[in-house]
CSV table of C-alpha atoms in Angstrom, one decimal:
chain,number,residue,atom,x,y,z
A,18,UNK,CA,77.5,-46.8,-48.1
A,19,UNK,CA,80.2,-47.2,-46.2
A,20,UNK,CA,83.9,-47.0,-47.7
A,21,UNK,CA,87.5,-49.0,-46.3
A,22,UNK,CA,88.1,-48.0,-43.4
A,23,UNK,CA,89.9,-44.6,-43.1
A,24,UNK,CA,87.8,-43.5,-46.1
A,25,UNK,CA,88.5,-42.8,-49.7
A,26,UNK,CA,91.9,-41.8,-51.1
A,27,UNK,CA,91.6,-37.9,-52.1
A,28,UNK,CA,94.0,-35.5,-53.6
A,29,UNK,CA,95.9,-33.4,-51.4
A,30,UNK,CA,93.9,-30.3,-50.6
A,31,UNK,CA,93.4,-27.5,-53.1
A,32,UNK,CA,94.3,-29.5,-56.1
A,33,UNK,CA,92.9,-30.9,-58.7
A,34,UNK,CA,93.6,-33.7,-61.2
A,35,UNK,CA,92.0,-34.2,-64.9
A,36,UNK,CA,91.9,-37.9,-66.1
A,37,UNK,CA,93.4,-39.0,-69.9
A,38,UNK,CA,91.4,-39.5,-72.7
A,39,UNK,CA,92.9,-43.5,-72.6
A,40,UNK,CA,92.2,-43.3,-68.8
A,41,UNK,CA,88.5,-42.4,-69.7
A,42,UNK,CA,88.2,-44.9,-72.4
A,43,UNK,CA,89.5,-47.4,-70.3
A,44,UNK,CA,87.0,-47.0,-67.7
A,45,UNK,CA,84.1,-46.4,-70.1
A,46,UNK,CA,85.0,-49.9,-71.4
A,47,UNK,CA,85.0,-51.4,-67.7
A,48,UNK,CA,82.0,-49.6,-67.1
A,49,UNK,CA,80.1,-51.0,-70.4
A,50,UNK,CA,81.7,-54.8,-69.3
A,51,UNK,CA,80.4,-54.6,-65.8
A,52,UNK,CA,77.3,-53.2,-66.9
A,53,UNK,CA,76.4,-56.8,-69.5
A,54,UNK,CA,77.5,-58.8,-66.3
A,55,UNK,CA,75.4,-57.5,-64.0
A,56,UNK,CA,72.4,-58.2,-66.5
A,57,UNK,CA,73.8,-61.5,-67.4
A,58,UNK,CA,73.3,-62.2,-63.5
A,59,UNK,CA,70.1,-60.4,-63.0
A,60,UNK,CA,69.2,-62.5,-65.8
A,61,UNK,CA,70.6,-65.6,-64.7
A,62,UNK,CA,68.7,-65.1,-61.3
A,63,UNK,CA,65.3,-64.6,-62.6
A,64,UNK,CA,66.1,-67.7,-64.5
A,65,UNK,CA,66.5,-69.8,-61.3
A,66,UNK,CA,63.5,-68.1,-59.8
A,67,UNK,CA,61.3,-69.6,-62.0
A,68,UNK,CA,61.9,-72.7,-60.2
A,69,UNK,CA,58.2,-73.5,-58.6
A,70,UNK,CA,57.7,-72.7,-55.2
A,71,UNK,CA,54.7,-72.8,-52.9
A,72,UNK,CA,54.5,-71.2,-49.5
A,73,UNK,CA,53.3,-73.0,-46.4
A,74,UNK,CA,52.4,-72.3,-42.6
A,75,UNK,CA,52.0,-74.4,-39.7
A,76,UNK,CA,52.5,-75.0,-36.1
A,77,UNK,CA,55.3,-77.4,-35.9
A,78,UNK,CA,58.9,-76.6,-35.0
A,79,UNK,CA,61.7,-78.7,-33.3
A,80,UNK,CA,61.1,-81.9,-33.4
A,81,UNK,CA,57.8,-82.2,-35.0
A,82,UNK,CA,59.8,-80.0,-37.9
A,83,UNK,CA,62.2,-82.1,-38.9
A,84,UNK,CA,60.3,-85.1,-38.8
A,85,UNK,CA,57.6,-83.2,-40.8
A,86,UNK,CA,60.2,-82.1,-44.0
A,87,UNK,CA,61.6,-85.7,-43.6
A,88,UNK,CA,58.8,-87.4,-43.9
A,89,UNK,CA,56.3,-85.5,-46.2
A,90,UNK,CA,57.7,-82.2,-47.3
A,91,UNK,CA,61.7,-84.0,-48.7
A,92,UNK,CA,60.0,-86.4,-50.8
A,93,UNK,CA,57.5,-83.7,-52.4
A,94,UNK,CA,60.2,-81.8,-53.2
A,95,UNK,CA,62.0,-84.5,-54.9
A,96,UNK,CA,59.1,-86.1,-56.9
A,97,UNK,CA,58.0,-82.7,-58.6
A,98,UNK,CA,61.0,-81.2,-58.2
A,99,UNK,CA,59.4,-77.9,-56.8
A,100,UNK,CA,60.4,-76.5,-53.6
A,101,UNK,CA,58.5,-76.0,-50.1
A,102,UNK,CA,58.8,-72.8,-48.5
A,103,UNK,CA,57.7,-73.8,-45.1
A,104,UNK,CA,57.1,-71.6,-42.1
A,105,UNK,CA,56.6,-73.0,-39.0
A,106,UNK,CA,55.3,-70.9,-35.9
A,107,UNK,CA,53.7,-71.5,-32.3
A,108,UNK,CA,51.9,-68.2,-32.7
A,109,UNK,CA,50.2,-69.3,-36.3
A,110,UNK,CA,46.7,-68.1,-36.0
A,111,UNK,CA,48.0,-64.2,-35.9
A,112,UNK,CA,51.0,-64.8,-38.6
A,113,UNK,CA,47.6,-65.7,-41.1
A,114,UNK,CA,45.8,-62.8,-39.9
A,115,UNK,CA,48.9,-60.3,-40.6
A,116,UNK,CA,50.0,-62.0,-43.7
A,117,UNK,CA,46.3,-62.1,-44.9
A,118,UNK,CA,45.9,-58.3,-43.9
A,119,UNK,CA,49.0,-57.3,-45.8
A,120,UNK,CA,48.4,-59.1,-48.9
A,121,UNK,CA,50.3,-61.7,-48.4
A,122,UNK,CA,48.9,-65.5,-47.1
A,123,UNK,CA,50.7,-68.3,-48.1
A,124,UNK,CA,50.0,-71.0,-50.7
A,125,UNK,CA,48.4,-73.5,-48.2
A,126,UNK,CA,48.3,-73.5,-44.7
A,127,UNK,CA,47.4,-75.9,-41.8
A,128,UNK,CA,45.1,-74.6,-38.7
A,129,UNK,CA,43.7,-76.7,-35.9
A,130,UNK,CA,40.7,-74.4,-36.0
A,131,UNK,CA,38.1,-75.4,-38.6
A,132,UNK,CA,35.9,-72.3,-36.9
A,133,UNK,CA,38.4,-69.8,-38.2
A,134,UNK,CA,38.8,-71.5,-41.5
A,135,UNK,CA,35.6,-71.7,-41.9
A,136,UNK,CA,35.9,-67.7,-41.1
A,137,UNK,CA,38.3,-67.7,-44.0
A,138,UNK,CA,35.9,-69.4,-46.1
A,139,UNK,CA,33.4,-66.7,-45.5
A,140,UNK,CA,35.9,-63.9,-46.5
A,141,UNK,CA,36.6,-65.5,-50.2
A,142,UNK,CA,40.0,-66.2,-48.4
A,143,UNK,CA,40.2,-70.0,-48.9
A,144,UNK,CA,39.8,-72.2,-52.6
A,145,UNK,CA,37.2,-75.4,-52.4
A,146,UNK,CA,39.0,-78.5,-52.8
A,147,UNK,CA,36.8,-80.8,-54.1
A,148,UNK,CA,38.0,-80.6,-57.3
A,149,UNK,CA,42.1,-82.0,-55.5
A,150,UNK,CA,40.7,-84.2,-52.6
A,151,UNK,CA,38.0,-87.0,-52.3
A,152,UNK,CA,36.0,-85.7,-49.1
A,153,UNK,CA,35.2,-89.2,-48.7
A,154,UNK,CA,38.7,-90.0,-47.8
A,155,UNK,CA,38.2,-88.7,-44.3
A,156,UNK,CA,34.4,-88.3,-44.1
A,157,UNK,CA,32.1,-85.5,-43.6
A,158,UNK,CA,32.7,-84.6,-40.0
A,159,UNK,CA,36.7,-84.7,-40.9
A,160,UNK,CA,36.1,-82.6,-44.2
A,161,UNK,CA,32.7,-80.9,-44.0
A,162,UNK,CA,30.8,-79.1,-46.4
A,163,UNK,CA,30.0,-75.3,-45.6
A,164,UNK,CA,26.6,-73.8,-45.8
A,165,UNK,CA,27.4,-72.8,-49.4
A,166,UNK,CA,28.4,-76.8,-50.1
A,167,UNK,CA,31.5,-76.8,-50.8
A,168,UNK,CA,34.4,-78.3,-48.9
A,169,UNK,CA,38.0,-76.1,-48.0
A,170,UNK,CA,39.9,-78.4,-45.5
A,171,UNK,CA,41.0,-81.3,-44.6
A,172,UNK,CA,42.8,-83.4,-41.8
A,173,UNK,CA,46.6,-84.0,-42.3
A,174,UNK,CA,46.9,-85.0,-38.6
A,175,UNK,CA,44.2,-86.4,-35.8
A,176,UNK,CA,44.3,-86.4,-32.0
A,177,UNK,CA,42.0,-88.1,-29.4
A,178,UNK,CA,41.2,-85.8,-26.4
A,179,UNK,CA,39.0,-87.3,-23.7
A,180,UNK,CA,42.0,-89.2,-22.1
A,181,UNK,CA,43.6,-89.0,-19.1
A,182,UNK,CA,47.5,-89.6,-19.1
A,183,UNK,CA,48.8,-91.6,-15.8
A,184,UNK,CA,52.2,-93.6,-15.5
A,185,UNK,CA,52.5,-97.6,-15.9
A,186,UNK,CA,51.4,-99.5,-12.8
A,187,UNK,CA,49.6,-96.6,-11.5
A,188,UNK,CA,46.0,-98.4,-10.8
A,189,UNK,CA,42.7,-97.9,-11.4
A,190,UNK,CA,41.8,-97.5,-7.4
A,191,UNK,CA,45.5,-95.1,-7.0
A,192,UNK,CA,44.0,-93.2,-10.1
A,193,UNK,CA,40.7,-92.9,-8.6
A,194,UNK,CA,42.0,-91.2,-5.5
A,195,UNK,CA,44.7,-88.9,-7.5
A,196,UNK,CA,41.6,-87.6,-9.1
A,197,UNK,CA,40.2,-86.2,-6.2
A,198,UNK,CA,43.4,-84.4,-5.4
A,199,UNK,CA,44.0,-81.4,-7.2
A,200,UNK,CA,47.4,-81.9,-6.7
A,201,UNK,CA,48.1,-84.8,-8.2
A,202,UNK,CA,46.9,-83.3,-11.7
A,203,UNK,CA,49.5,-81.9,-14.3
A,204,UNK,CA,48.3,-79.0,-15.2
A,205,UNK,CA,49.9,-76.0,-17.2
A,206,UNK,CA,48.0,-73.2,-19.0
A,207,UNK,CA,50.9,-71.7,-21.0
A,208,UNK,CA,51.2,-71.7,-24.5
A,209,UNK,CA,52.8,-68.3,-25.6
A,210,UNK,CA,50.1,-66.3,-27.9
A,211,UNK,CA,47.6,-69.2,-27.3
A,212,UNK,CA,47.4,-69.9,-23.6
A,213,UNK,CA,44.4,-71.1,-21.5
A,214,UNK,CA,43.9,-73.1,-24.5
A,215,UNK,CA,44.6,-76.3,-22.0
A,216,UNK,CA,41.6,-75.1,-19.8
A,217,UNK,CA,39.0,-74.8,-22.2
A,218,UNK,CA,40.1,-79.0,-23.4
A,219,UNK,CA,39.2,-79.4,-19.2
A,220,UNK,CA,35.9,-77.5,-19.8
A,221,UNK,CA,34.6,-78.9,-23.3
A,222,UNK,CA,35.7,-82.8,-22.3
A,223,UNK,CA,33.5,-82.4,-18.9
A,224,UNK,CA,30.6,-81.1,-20.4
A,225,UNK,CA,30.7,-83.4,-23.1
A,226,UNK,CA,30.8,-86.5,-20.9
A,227,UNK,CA,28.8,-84.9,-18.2
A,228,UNK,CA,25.8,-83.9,-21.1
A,229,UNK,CA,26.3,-85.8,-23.7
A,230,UNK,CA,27.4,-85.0,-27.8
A,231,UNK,CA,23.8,-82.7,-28.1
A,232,UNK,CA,24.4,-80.4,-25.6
A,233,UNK,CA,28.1,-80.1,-27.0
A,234,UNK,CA,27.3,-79.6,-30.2
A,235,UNK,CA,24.8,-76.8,-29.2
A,236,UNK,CA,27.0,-75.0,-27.2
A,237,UNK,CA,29.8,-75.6,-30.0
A,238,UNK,CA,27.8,-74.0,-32.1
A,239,UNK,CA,26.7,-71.0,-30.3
A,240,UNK,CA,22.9,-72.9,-29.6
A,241,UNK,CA,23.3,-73.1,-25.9
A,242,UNK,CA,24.0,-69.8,-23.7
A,243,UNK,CA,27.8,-69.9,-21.6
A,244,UNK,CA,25.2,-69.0,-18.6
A,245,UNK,CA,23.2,-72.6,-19.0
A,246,UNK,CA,23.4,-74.6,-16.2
A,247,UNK,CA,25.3,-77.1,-18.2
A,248,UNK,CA,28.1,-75.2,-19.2
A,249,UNK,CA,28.1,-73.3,-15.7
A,250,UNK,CA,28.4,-77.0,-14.1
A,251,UNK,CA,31.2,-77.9,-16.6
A,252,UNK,CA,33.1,-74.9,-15.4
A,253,UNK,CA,32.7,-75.3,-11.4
A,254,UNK,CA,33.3,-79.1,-11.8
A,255,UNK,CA,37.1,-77.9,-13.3
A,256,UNK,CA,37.6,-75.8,-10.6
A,257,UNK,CA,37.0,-78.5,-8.3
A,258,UNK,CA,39.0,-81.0,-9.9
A,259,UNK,CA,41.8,-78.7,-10.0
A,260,UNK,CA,41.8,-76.6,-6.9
A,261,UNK,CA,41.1,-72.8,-9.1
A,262,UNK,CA,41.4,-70.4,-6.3
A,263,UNK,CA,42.8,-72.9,-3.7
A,264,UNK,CA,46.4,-73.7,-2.3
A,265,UNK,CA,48.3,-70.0,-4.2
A,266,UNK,CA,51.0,-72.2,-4.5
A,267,UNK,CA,49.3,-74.8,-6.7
A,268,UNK,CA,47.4,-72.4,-8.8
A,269,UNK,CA,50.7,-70.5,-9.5
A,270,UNK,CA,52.1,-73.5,-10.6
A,271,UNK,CA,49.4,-74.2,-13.4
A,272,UNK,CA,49.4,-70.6,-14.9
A,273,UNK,CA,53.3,-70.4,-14.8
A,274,UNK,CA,53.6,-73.8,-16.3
A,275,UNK,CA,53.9,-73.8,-20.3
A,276,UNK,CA,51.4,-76.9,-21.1
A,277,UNK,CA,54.8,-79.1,-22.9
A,278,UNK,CA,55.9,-79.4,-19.2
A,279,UNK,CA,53.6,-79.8,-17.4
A,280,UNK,CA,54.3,-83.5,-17.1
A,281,UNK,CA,57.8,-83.2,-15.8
A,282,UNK,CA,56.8,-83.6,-12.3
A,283,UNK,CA,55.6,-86.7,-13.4
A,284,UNK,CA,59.3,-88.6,-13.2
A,285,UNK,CA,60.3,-86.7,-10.2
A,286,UNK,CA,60.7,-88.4,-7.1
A,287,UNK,CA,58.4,-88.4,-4.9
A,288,UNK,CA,56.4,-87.9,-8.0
A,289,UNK,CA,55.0,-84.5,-8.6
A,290,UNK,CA,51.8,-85.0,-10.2
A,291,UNK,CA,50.5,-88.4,-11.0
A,292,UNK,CA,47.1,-87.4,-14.3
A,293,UNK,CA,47.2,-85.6,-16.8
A,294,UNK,CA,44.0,-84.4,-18.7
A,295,UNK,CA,45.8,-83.7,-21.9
A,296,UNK,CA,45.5,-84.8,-26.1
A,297,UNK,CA,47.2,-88.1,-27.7
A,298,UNK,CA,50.2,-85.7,-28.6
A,299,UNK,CA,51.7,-85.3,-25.3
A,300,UNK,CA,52.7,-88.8,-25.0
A,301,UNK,CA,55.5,-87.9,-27.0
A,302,UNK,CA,57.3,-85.8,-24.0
A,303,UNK,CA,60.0,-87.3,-22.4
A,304,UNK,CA,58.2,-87.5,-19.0
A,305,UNK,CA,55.3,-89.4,-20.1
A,306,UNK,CA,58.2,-91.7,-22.4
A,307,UNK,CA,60.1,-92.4,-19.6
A,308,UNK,CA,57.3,-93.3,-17.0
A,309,UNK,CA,55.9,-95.5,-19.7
A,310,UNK,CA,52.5,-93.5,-20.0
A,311,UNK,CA,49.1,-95.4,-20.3
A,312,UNK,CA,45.9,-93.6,-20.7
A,313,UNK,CA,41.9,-93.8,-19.4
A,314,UNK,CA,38.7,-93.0,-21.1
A,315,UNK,CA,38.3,-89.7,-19.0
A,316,UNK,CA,34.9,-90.3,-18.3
A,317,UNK,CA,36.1,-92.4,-15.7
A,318,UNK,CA,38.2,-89.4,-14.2
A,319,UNK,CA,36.0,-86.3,-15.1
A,320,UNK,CA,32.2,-87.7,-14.3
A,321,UNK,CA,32.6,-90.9,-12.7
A,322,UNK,CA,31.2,-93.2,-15.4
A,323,UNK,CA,32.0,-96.2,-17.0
A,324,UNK,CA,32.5,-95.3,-20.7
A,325,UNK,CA,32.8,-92.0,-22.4
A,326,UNK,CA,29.8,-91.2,-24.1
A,327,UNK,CA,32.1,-89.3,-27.2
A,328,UNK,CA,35.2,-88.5,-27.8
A,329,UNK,CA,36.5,-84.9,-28.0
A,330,UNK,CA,38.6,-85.0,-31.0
A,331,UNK,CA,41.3,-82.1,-32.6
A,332,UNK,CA,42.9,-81.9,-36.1
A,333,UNK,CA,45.6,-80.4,-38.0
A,334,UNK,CA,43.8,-79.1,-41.4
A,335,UNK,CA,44.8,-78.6,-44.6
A,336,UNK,CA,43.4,-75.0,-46.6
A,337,UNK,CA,44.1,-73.6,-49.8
A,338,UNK,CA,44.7,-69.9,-50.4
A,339,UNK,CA,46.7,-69.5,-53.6
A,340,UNK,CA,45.6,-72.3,-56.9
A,341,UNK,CA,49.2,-72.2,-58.2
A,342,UNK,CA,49.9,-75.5,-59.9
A,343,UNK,CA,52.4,-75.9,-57.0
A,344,UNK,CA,49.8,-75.4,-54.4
A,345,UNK,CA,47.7,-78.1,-55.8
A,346,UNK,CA,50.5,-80.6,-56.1
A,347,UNK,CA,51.3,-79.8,-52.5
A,348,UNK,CA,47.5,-80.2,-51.6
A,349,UNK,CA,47.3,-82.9,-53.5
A,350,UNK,CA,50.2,-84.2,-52.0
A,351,UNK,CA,49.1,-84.3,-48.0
A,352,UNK,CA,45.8,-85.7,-49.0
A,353,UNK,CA,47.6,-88.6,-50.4
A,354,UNK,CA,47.2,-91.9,-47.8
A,355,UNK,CA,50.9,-92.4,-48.9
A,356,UNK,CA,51.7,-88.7,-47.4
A,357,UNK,CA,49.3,-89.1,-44.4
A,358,UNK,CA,50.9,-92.8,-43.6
A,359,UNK,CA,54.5,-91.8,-43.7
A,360,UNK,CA,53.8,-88.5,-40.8
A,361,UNK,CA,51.7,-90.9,-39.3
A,362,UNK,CA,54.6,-93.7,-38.8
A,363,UNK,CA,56.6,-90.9,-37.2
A,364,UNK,CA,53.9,-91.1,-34.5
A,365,UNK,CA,53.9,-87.1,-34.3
A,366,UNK,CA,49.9,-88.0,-34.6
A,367,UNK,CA,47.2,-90.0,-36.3
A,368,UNK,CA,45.6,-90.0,-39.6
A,369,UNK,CA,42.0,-90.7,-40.3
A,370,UNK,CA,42.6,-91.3,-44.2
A,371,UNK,CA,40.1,-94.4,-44.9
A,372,UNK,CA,43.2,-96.0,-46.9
A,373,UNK,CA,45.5,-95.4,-43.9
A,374,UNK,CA,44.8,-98.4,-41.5
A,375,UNK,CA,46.5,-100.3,-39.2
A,376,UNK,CA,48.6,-103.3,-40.4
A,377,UNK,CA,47.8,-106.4,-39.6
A,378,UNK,CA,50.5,-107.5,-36.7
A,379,UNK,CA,51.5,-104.1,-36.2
A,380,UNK,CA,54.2,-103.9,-33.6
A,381,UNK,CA,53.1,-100.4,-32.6
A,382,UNK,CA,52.2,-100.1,-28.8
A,383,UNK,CA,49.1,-101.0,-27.5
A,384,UNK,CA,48.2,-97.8,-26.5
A,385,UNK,CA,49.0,-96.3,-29.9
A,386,UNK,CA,46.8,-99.0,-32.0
A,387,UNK,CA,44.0,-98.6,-28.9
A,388,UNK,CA,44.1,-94.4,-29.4
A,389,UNK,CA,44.2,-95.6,-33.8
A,390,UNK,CA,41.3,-97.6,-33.1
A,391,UNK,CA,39.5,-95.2,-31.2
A,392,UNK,CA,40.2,-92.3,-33.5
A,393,UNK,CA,38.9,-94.6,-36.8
A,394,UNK,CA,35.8,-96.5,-34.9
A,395,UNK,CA,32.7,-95.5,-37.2
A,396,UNK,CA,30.3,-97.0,-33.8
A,397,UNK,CA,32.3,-94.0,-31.6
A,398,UNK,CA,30.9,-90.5,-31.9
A,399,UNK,CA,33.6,-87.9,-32.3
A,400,UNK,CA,33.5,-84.4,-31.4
A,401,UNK,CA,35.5,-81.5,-32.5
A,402,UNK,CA,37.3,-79.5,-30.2
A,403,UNK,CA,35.1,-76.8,-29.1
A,404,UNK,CA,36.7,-73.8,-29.1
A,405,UNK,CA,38.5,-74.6,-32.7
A,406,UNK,CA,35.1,-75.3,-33.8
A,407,UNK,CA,34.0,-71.0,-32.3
A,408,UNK,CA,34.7,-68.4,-34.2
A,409,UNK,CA,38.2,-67.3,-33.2
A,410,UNK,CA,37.1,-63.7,-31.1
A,411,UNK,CA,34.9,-66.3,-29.2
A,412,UNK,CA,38.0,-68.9,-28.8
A,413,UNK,CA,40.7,-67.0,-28.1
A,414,UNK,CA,38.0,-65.2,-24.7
A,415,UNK,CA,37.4,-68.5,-24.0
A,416,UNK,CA,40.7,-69.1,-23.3
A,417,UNK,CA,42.0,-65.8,-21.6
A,418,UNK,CA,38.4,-66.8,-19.9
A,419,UNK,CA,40.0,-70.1,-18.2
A,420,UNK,CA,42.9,-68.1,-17.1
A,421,UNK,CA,41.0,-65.7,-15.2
A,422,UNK,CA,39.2,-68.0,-13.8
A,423,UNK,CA,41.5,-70.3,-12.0
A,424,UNK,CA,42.6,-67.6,-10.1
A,425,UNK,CA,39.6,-66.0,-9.8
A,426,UNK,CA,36.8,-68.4,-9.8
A,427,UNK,CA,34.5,-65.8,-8.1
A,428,UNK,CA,34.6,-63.8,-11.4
A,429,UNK,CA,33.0,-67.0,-13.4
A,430,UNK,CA,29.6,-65.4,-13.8
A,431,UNK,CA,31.3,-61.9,-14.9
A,432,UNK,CA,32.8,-64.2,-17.5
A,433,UNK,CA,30.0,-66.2,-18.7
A,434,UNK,CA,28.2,-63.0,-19.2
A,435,UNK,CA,30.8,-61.7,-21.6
A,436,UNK,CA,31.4,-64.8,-23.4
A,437,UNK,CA,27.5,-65.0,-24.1
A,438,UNK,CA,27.6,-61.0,-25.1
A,439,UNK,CA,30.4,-61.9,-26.9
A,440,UNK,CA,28.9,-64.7,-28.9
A,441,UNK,CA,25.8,-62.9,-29.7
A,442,UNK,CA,27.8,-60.6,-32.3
A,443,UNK,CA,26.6,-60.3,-35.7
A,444,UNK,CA,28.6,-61.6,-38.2
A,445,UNK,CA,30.3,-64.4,-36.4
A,446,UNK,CA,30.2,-67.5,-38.1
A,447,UNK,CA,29.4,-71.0,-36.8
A,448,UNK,CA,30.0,-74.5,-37.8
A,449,UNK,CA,27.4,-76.4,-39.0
A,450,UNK,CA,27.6,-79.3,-36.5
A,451,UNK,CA,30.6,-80.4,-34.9
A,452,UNK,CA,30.2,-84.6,-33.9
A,453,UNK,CA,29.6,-87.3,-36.2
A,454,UNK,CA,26.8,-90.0,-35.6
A,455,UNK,CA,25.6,-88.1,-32.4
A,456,UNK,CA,22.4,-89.2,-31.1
A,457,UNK,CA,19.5,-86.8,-31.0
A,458,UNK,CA,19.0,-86.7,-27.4
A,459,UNK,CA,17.2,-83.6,-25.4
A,460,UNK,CA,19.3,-80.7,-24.3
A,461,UNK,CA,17.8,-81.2,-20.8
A,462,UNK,CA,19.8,-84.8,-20.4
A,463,UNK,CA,20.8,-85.3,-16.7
A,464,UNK,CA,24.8,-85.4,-16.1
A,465,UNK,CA,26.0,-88.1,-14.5
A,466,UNK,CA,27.4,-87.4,-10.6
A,467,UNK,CA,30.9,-86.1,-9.7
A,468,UNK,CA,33.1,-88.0,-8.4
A,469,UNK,CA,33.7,-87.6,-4.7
């Protein structure tokens, strides 16, 4: 430790100085004082320590943040009076995996990856939670039973994928040419720890209205090989739609770009880019605000029909790691439909709670009751994302995968050949199914043709 600066006071060199015995006393005394302080404190702060506290991790920061503590996390905190500890971080999936390596997960934590819960699950990681949450709040394929029964997430937040972003008054003839450009599409692959993620959304949403939900869900559940003829179409129809391995320029541009801006271009003038193949969330950028952003089924866009025949769906879910009474308040607490309606109304996403519905006369805008609709409709079938639904060694190649290939699209069956070697591991685990109410229809099912 450091002293003043100069250093201590001494004596003068070569002498020496004996303290009194009133001196000595003194100080004793002083010493004895200091010492019943300093355990009055240590006492003190052990007693405001026992305040309850429970731990939690997620993805959102900025923005999504502060709307987050405001609306769900402040008014926890003051109903039970017990306070949040929240972490928030883009790079999420590997802060679990080194907390949970050292010893030390959080309380509860929220993943968009029900595959690597489900991992969790396997591992004795992760609590059930039927016991704090009525599964029949969000339904089975929402909060769905492992093989061993039991139930350990659930949705605090939904998105609707199979869209296609384009700005007000662009129509539907201007938006059928733009598709056949690949540079009128908004595309960026960057997403720190977690890029390529964007191209594998591309990949699962053209298969899945190419194919159909059965063929998804095979695949999805490591059924179907990456070498099928299905998923090998899927991938060459992206790489037409986009130009991978086309103009440099334009390619550059989509593995530079972080996905969050990859709509800028959009409010440019001329404009940049004109579609964007991209989840409900984004229409909270500023681009898509300010061009007043509408969206399409992307059926229309992807494989040239009519009506899509599911909708790829994503999820922020709720998982337990630590029973603390605080914990289960908090879990508790986000299950709630008061909870789930109050992040909801901040429009930072969509709950699927059955008690959370659409007001009559909402003044919301059409395109956010449409995507509410959509997301809730028990005649749609809904389909997890993909690659959350894979174990996460298979996600995270899938996604280094789509990097690779859009510059490289002569390396695809190189790729497909590892992701299937890959996949074959023992010991990974798979989802049980991954769409709701799909229709049991024959892996063979014709796709429907390109467009142009």
């Amino acid at each position: 430790m450091s002293g003043y600066p100069g250093g201590p006071a001494t004596a003068a060199p070569g002498t020496r100085t004996r303290p009194s015995r009133r001196l000595v006393r003194t100080v004793t005394v002083v010493a004895s004082c200091l010492a019943v302080l300093a355990a009055a404190v240590v006492v003190g702060v052990r007693a405001l320590g026992q305040e309850p506290t429970v731990t939690l991790l997620a993805n959102w920061t900025g923005d999504d943040e502060k709307d987050f503590r405001e609306a769900v996390l402040e008014p926890f905190e003051r109903k039970y009076h017990i306070r949040v500890d929240y972490q928030g971080s883009n790079a999420e999936s590997q802060v679990l995996g080194a907390d949970v390596e050292a010893g030390t997960p959080p309380d509860v934590v929220v993943l968009t990856g029900p595959g690597e819960l489900a991992d969790y699950a396997r591992q004795k990681h992760l609590l059930p939670l039927e016991d704090l949450v009525d599964p029949k709040d969000f339904g089975t394929s929402w909060a769905m039973p492992l093989a061993d029964g039991h139930v350990y997430w659930f949705p605090l937040k939904a998105d609707l994928k199979s869209i296609v972003w384009y700005p007000a008054g662009v129509g539907e003839e201007q938006r059928a040419r733009a598709a056949r450009q690949p540079a009128e599409w908004c595309v960026g692959m960057g997403s720190g720890a977690t890029s390529g993620w964007p191209g594998t959304d591309w990949i699962e949403d053209i298969l899945l209205q190419r194919y159909g939900p059965k063929v998804y869900g095979d695949w999805a559940r490591g059924r179907l090989p990456w070498r099928s003829q299905q998923v090998k179409a899927a991938w060459t129809a992206w790489r037409g739609l986009v130009g991978a391995g086309g103009d440099p320029a334009l390619v550059r541009r989509a593995l530079k770009t972080p996905y969050d801006a990859a709509s800028q271009p959009v409010t440019a003038r001329p404009r940049g880019c004109t579609l964007e193949h991209q989840a409900s969330f984004i229409r909270g950028q500023r681009a898509w605000q300010q061009a007043d952003g509408r969206y399409a089924p992307s059926a229309q866009l992807l494989a040239g029909t009519a009506a899509n025949q599911a909708w790829e769906v994503s999820g922020d879910l709720v998982a337990l790691l630590h029973a603390t009474p605080a914990a289960e308040k908090l879990i508790r607490h986000l299950a709630s439909a008061d909870a789930q309606r109050a992040w909801s109304a901040k429009e930072s996403g969509f709950s699927v709670h059955t008690d959370v519905r659409p007001a009559p006369g909402d003044a919301g805008p059409d395109w956010r009751r449409s995507l509410a609709r959509t997301l809730r409709d028990a005649r749609e079938t809904h389909c997890f994302d993909a690659s959350d639904a894979m174990p996460p060694a298979v996600r995270d190649a899938f996604a280094e995968a789509t990097i690779e290939f859009l510059a490289h699209p002569d390396h695809l069956d190189t790729l497909l050949r590892s992701l299937d070697t890959l996949s074959g591991t023992q010991g990974l685990t798979w989802l049980p199914s991954v769409c709701d109410g799909a229709p049991d229809q024959p892996s063979g099912l014709s796709p429907a043709p390109m467009p142009g």
